[in-house]
Coordinates of N, CA and C in Angstrom, one line a residue:
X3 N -27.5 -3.4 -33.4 CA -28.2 -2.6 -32.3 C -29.4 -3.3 -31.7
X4 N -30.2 -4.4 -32.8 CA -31.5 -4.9 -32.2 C -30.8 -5.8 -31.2
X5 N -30.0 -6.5 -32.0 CA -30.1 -7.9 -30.6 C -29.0 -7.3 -29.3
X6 N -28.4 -5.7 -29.2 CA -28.1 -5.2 -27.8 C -28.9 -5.5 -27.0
X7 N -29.8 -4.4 -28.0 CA -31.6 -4.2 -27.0 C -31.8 -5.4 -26.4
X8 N -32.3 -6.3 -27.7 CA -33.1 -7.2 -26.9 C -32.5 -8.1 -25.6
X9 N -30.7 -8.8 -25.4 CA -30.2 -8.8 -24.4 C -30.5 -8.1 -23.4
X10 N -30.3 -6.8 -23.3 CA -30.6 -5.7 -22.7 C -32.2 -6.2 -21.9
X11 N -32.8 -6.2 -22.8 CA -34.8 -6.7 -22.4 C -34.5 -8.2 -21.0
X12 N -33.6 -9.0 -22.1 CA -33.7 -10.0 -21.6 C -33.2 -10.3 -20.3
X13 N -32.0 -9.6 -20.0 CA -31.1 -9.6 -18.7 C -32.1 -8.6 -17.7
X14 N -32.9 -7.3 -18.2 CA -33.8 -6.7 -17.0 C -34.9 -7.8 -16.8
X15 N -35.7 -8.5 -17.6 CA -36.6 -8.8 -17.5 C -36.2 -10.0 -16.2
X16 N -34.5 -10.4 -16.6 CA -34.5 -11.6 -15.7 C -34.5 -11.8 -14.6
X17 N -33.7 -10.1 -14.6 CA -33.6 -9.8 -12.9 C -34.7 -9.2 -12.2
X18 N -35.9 -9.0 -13.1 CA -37.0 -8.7 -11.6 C -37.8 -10.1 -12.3
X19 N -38.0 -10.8 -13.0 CA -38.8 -11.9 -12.7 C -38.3 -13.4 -12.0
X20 N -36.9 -13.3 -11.6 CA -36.6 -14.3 -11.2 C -37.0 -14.0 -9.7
X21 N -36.7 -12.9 -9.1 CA -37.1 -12.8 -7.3 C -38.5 -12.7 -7.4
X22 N -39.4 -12.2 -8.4 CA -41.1 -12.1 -8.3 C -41.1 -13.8 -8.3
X23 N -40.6 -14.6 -8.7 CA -41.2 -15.9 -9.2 C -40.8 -17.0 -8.1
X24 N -39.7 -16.4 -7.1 CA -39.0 -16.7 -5.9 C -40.0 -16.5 -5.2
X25 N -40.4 -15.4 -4.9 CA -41.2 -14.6 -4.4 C -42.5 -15.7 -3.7
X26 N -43.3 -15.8 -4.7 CA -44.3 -16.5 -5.2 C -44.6 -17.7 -4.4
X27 N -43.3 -18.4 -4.6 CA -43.0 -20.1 -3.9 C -42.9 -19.9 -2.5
X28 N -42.3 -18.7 -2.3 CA -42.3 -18.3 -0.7 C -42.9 -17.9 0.3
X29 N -44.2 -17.7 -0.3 CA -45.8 -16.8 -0.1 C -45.9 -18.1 0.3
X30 N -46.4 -18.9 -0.6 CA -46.9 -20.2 -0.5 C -46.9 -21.3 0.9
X31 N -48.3 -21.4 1.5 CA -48.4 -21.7 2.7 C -47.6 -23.0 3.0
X32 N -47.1 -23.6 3.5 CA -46.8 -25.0 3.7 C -47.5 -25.5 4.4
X33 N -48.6 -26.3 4.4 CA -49.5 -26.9 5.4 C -48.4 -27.7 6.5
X34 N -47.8 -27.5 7.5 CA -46.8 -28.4 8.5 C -48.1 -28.5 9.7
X35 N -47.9 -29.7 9.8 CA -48.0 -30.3 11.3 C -48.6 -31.2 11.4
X36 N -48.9 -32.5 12.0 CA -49.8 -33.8 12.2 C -51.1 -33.9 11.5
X37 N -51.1 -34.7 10.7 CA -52.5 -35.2 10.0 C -53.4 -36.4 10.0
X38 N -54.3 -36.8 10.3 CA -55.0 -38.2 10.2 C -55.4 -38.3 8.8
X39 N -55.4 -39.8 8.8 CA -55.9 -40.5 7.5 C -57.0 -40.8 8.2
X40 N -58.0 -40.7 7.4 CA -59.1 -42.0 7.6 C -59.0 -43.3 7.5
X41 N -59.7 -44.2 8.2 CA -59.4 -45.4 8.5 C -59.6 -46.1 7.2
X42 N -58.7 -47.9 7.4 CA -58.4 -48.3 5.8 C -59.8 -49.3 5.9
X43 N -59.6 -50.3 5.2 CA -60.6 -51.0 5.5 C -60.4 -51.8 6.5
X44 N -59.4 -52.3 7.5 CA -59.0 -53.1 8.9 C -59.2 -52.0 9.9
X45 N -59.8 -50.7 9.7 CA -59.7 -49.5 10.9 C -58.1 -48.8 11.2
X46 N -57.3 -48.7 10.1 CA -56.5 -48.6 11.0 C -56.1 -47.2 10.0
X47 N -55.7 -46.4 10.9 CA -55.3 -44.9 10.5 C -53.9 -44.2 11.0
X48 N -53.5 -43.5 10.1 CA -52.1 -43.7 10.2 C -51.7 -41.7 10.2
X49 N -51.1 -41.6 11.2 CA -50.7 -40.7 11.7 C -49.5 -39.6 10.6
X50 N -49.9 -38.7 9.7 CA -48.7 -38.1 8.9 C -47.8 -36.8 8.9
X51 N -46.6 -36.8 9.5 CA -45.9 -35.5 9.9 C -45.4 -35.0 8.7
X52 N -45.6 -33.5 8.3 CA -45.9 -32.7 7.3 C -44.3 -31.5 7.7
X53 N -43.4 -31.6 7.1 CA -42.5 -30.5 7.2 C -42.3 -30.3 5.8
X54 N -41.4 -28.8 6.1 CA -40.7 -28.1 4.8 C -39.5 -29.1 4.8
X55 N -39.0 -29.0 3.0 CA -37.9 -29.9 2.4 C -37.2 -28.8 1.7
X56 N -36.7 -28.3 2.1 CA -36.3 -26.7 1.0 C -37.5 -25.8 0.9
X57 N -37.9 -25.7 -0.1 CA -38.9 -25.4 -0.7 C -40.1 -26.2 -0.3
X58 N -40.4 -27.5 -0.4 CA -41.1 -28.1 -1.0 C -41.4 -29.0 0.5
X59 N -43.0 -29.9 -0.1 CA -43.5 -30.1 0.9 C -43.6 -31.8 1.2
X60 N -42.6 -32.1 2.4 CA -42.8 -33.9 3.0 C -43.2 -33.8 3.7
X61 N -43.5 -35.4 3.7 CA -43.9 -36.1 5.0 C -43.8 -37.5 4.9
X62 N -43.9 -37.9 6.9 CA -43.4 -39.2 6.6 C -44.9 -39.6 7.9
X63 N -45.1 -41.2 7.4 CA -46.2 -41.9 8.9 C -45.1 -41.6 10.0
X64 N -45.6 -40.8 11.0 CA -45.3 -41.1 12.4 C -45.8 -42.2 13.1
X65 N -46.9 -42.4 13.0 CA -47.6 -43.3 13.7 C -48.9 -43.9 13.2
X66 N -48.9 -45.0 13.8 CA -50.2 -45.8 13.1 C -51.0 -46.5 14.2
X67 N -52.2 -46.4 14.0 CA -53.2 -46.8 15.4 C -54.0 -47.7 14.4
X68 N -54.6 -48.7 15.7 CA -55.5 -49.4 15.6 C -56.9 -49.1 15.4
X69 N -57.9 -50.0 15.2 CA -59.9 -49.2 15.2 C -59.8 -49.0 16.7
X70 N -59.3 -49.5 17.7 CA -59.5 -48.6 19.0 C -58.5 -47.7 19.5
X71 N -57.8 -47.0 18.6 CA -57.0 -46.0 19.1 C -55.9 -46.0 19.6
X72 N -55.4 -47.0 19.5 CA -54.2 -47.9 20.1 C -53.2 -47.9 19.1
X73 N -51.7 -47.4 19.3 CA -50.7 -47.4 18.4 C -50.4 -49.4 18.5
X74 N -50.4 -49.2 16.8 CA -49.9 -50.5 16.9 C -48.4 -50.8 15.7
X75 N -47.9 -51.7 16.3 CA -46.6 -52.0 15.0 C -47.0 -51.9 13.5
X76 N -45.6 -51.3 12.9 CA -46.0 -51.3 11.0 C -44.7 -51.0 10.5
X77 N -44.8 -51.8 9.6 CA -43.4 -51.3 8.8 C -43.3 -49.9 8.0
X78 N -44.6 -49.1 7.9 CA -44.9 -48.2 7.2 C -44.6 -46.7 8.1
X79 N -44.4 -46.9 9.4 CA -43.8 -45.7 10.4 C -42.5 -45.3 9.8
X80 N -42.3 -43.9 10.2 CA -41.0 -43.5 9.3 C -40.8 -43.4 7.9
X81 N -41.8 -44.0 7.4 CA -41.7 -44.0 5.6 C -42.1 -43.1 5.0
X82 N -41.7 -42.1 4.2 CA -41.9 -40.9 3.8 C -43.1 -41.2 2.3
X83 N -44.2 -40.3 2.7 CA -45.3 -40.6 2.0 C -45.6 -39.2 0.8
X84 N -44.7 -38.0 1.3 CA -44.7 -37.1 0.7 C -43.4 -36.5 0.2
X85 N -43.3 -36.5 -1.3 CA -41.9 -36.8 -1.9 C -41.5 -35.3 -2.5
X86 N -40.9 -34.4 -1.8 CA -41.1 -33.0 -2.4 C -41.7 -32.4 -3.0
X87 N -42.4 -32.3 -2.6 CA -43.5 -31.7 -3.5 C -43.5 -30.0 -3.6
X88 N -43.8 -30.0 -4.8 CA -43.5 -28.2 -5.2 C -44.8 -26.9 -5.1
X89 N -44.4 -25.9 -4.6 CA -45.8 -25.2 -4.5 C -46.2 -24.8 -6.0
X90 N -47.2 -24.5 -5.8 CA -47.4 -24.3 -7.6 C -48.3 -22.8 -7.2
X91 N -48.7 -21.9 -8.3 CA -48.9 -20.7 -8.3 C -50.5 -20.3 -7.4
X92 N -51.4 -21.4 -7.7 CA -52.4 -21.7 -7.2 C -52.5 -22.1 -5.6
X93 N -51.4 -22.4 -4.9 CA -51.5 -22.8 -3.4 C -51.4 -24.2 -3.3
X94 N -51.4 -24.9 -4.2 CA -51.1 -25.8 -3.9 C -49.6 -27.1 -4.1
X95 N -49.7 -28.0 -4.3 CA -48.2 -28.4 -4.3 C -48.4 -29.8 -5.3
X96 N -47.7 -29.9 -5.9 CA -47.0 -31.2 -7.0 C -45.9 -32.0 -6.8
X97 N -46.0 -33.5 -6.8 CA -45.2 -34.0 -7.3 C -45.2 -35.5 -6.8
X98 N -44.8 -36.1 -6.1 CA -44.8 -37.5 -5.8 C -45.7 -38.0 -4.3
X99 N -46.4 -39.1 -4.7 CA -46.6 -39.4 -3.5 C -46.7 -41.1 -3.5
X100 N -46.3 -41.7 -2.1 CA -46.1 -42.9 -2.1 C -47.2 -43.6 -0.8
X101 N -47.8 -44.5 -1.1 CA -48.7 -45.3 -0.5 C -48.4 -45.9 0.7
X102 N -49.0 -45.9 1.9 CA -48.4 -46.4 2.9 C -47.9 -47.9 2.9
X103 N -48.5 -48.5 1.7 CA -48.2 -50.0 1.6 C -47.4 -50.1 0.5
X104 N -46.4 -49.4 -0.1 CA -45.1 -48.9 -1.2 C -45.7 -48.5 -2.6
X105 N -47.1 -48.3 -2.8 CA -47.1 -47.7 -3.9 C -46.8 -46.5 -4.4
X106 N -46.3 -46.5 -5.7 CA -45.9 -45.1 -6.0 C -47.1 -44.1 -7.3
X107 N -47.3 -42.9 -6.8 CA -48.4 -42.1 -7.8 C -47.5 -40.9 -8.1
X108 N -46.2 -40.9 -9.6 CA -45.6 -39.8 -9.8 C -46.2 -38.3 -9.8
X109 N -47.6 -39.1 -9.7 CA -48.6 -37.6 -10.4 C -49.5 -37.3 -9.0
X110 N -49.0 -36.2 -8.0 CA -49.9 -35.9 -7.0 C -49.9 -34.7 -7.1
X111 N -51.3 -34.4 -6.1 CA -51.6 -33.2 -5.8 C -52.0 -32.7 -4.8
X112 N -51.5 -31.8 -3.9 CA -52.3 -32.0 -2.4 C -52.4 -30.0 -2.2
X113 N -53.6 -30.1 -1.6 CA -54.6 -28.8 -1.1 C -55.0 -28.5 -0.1
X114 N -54.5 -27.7 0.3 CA -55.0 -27.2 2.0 C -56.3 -26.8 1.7
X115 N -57.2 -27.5 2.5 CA -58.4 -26.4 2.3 C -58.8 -26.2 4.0
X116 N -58.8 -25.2 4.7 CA -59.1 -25.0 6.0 C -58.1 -26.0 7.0
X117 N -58.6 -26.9 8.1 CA -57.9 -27.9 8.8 C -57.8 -29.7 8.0
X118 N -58.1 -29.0 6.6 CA -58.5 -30.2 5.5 C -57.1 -30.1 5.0
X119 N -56.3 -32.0 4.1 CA -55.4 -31.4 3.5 C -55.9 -32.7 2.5
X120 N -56.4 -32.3 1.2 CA -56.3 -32.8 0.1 C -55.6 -33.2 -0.9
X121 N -55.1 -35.1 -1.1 CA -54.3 -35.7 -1.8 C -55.2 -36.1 -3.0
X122 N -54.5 -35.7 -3.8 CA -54.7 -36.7 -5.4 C -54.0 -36.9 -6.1
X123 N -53.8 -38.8 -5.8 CA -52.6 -38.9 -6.7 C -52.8 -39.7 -8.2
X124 N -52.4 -40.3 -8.9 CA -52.6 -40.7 -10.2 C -51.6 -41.5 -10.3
X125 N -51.5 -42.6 -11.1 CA -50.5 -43.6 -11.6 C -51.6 -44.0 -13.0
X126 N -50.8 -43.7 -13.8 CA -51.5 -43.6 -15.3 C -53.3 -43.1 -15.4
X127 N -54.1 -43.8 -15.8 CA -55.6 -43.6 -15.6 C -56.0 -44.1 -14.3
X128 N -55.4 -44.3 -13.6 CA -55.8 -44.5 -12.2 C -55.3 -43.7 -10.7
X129 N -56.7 -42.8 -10.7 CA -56.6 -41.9 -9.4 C -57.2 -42.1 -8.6
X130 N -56.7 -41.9 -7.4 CA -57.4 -42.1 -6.1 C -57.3 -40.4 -5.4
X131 N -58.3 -40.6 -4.1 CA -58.4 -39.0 -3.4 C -58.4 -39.4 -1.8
X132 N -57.8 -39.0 -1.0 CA -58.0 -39.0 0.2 C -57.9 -37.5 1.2
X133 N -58.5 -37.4 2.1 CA -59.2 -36.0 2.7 C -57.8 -36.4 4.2
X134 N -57.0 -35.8 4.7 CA -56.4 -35.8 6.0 C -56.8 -35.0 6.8
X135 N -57.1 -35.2 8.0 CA -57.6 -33.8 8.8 C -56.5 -33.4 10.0
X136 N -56.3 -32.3 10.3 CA -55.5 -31.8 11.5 C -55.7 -32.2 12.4
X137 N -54.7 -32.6 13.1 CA -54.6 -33.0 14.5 C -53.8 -31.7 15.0
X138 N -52.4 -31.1 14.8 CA -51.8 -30.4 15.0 C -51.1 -29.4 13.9

């Protein structure tokens, strides 16, 4: 009779916490639309379009400008810098991000804060942070 019950527990509990926990990831803002980097150390700042992946949150360089505001050639246009990233309970999102010059940080983190979107990625004891700001 116990382990009916507890089945019983297990199968209700499943069916209202699986749509609350759906729920949850759905709420979850997606920051979508155009972002600037700050410039590297050559001036040059790279343009990043922000869409939904399912769930989860990419992006790839659209475009890359020079220190005077001039699009210029790169092999880094088109290359997806944000690797599905998952929303997490807090508002923000997890999971991979890749360097405009191919490096890879399995361990990121990025936060909308206002027209701010905050990356932190990690590759073992080594983290870096960078601030994007809205264009669109």
């Amino acid at each position: 009779m116990s382990l009916i019950y507890s089945l019983f527990v297990l199968i209700f509990l499943g069916a209202f916490a699986g749509p609350a926990l759906a729920q949850s990831d759905d709420q979850t803002e997606i920051p979508l639309g155009l972002w600037e980097t700050k410039p590297d150390r050559s001036g040059i700042v790279f343009h990043i379009r922000t869409k939904r992946c399912g769930r989860a949150l990419c992006g790839r360089v659209e475009r890359v400008k020079d220190r005077r505001g001039f699009d210029t050639p790169s092999n880094a246009v088109s290359s997806e810098v944000l690797l599905g990233l998952r929303p997490r309970p807090d508002g923000s999102f997890v999971g991979e991000v890749r360097g405009t010059e191919g490096q890879r940080y399995p361990e990121a983190w990025v936060t909308l804060q206002g027209n701010l979107l905050v990356v932190r990625a990690c590759e073992a004891a080594d983290c870096a942070k960078a601030t994007w700001k809205r264009l669109r």
